Coordinates of C-alpha atoms in Angstrom, one line a residue:
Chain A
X14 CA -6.5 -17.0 2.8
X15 CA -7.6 -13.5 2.9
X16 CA -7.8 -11.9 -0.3
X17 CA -9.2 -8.5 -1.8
X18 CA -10.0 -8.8 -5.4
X19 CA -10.7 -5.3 -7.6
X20 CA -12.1 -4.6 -10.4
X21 CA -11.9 -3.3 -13.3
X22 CA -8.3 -3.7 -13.5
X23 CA -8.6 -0.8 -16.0
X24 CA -10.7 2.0 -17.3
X25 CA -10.6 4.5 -20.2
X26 CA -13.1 7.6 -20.0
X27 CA -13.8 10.8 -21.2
X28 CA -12.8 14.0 -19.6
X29 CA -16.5 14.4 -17.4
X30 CA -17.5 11.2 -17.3
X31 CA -18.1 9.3 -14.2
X32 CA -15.8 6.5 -12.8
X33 CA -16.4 3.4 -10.4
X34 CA -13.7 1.2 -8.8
X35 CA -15.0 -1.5 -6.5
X36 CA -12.8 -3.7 -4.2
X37 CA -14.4 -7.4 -2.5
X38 CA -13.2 -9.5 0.0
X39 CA -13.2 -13.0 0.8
X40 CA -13.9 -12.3 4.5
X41 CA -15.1 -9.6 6.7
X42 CA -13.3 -6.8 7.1
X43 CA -11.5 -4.8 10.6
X44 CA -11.2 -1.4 8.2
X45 CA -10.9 -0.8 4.8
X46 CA -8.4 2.0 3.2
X47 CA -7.7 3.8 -0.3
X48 CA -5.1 5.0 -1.9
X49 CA -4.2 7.1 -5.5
X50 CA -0.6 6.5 -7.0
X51 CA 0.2 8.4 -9.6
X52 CA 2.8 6.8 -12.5
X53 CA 6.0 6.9 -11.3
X54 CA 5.0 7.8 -7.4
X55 CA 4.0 5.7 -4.0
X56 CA 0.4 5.1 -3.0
X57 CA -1.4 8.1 -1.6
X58 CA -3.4 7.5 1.9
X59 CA -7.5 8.8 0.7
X60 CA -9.8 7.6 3.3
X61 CA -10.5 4.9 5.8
X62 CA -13.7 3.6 6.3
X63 CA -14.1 1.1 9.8
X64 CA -18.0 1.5 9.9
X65 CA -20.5 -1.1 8.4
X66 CA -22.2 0.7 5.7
X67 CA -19.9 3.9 6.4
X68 CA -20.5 6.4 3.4
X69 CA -17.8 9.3 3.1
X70 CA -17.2 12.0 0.9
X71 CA -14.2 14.1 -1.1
X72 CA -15.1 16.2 -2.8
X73 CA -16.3 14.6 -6.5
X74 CA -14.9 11.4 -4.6
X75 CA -17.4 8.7 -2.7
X76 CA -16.4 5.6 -0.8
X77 CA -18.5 3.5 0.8
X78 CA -18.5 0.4 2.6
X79 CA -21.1 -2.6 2.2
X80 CA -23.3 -4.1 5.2
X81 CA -21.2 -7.1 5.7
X82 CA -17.8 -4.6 5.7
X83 CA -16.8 -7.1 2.8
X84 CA -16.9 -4.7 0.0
X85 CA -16.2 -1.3 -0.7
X86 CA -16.6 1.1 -3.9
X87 CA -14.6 4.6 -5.1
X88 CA -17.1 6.4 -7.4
X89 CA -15.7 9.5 -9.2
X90 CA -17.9 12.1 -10.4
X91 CA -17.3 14.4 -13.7
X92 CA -13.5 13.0 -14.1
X93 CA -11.0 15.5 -14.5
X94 CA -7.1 14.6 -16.4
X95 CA -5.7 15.3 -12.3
X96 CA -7.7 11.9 -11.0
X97 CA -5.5 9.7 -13.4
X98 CA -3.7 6.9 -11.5
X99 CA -4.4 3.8 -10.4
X100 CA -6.4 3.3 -7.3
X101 CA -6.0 1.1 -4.6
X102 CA -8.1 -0.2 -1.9
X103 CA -6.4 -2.1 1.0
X104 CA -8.2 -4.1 3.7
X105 CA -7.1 -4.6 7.4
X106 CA -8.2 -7.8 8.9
X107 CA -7.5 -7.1 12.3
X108 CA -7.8 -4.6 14.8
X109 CA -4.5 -6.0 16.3
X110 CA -2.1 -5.4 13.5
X111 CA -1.3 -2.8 10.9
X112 CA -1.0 -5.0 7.9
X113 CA -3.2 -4.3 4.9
X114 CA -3.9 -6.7 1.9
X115 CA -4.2 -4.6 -1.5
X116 CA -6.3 -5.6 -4.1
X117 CA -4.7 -5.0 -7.1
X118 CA -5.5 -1.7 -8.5
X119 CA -7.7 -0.2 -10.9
X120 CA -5.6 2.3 -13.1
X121 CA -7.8 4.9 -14.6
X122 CA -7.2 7.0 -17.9
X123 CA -8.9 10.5 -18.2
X124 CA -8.9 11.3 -21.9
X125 CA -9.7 15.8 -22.2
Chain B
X5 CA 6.4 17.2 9.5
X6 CA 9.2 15.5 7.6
X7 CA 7.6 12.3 5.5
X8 CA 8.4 8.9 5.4
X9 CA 12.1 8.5 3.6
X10 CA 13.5 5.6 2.6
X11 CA 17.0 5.2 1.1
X12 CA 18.8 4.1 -1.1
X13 CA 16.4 5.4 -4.1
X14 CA 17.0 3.1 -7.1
X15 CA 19.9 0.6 -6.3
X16 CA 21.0 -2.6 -9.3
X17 CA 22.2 -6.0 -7.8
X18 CA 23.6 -9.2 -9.0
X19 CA 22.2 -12.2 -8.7
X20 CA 23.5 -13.5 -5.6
X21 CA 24.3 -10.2 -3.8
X22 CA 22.6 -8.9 -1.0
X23 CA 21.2 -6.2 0.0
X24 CA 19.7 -3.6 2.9
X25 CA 17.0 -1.0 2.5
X26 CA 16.3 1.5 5.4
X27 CA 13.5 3.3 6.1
X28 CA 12.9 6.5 8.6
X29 CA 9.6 6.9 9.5
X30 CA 7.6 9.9 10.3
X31 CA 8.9 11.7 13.6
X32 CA 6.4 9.9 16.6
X33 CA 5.6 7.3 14.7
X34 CA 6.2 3.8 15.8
X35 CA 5.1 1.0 13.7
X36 CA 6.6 0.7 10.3
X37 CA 5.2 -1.9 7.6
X38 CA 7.2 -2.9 4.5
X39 CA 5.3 -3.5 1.4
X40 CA 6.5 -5.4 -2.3
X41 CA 5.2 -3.9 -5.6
X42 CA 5.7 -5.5 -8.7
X43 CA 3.4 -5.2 -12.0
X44 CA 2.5 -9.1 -11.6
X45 CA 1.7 -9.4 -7.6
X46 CA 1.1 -5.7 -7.0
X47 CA 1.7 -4.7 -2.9
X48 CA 2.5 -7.6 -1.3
X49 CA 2.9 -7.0 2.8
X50 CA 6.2 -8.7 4.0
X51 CA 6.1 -7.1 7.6
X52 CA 5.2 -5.1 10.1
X53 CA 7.3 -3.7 13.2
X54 CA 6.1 -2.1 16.4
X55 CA 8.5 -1.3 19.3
X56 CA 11.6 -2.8 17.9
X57 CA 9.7 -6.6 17.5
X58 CA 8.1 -8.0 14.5
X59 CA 4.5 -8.2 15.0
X60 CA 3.6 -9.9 11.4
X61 CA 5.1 -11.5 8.3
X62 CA 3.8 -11.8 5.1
X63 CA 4.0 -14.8 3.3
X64 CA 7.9 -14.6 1.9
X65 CA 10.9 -16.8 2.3
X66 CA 13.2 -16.1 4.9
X67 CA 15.7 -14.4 2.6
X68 CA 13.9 -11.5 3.4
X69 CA 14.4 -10.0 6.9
X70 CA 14.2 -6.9 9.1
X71 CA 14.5 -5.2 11.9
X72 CA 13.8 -2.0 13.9
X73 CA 15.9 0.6 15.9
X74 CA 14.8 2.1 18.9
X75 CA 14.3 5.5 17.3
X76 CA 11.8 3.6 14.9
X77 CA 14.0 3.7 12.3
X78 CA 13.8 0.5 10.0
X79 CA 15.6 -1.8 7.9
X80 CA 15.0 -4.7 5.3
X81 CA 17.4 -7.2 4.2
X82 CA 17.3 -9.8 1.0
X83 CA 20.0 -12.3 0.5
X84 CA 20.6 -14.2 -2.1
X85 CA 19.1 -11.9 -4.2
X86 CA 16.7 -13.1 -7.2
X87 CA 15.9 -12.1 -10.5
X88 CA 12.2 -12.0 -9.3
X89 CA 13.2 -9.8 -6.3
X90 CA 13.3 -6.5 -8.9
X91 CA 10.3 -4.6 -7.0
X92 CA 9.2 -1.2 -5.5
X93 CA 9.7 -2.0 -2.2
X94 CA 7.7 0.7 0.0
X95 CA 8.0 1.2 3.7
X96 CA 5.1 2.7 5.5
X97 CA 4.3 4.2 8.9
X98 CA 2.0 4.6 11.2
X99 CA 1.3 6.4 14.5
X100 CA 0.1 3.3 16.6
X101 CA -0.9 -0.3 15.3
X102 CA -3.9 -2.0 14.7
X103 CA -7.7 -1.0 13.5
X104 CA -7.6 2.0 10.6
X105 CA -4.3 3.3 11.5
X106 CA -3.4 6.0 8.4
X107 CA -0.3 4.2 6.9
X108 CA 1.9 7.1 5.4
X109 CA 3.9 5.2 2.2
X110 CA 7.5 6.6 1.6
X111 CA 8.6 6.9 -2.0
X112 CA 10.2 3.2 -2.1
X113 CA 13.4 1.9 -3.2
X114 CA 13.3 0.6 -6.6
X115 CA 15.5 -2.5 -6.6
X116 CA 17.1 -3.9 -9.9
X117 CA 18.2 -7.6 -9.8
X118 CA 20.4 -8.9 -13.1

């Protein structure tokens, strides 16, 4: 069935220090979305990425989507104690529906 | 714009009970999704609406239902409610279906089964 694994499921840094989330997928991918909830709060539209090999920027945030629009990475430059969360990435399947499979989060820990 | 709202909040059931979650979406938008979160499964997609008609299911047993209004306004039932039903359950929406169509999450209803 379709599935969109993540990893790490956690991750401790420092205050500075860079962070990487990446999401895979058992199949190829319509889209692929990202999301920030906060403890306590409801997942956080980011980004969506729909293009093969699509790169796209936030500010200290980077996605990108792989070749084969089966994979997908969040990298996180210099870390600041406001990105803390967990991160999700969510992948649509089909251009025909709306429904997104999460993976299952990567909750990251900013230590100042 | 007003957000996505969902109500009731927080809400404790019996074992047995039922219950019913609704969901307003964000004015103009029509397709609303409903979404389980729990610390074991994480989001789970239990299903999608568009026009009033369910257009997909996740993969949950029938005690779990819905429906939508004609104003887009939506609704989610459980009966028989389970121990293992205690979730977040988020309701999101969207302008149109389909291909990279921003969902906008609401702050969920954080159901409590004993």
């Amino acid at each position: 069935g379709q599935q969109v694994m993540q990893i790490p499921q956690y991750q401790h840094v420092q205050e500075g220090e860079d962070f990487t989330t990446y999401c895979n997928s058992s199949t190829t991918l319509s889209n692929i979305q990202w999301y920030k909830q906060r403890p306590g709060g409801h997942p956080v539209f980011l980004i969506q990425l729909v293009k093969s090999g699509e790169v796209k920027k936030q500010k200290r945030l980077t996605f990108q989507f792989g070749e084969a629009k089966k994979n997908s990475s969040l990298h996180i430059t210099a870390t600041q104690t406001t990105d803390v969360g967990t991160y999700f990435c969510a992948g649509g399947f089909s251009s025909n529906t709306g429904k997104l499979i999460f993976g299952q989060g990567t909750t990251l820990q900013v230590k100042p | 714009k007003a957000g996505v709202t969902q109500t009731p909040r927080y809400l404790i059931k019996t074992r047995g009970q039922q219950v019913t979650l609704s969901c307003s979406p964000i004015s103009g938008h029509r397709s609303v999704s409903w979404y389980q979160q729990t610390p074991g499964q994480g989001l789970q997609f239990l299903f999608e609406y568009f026009s009033e008609t369910q257009r997909n299911k996740g993969n949950f047993p029938g005690r779990f239902s819905g429906r939508q209004f004609s104003n887009s306004r939506s609704e989610m039932n459980v009966s028989t409610l389970e121990l293992g039903d205690s979730a977040l359950y988020l309701c999101a929406s969207s302008e149109l279906r389909g291909q990279g169509k921003t969902q906008y999450f609401g702050p969920g209803t954080r159901l409590l089964v004993l």
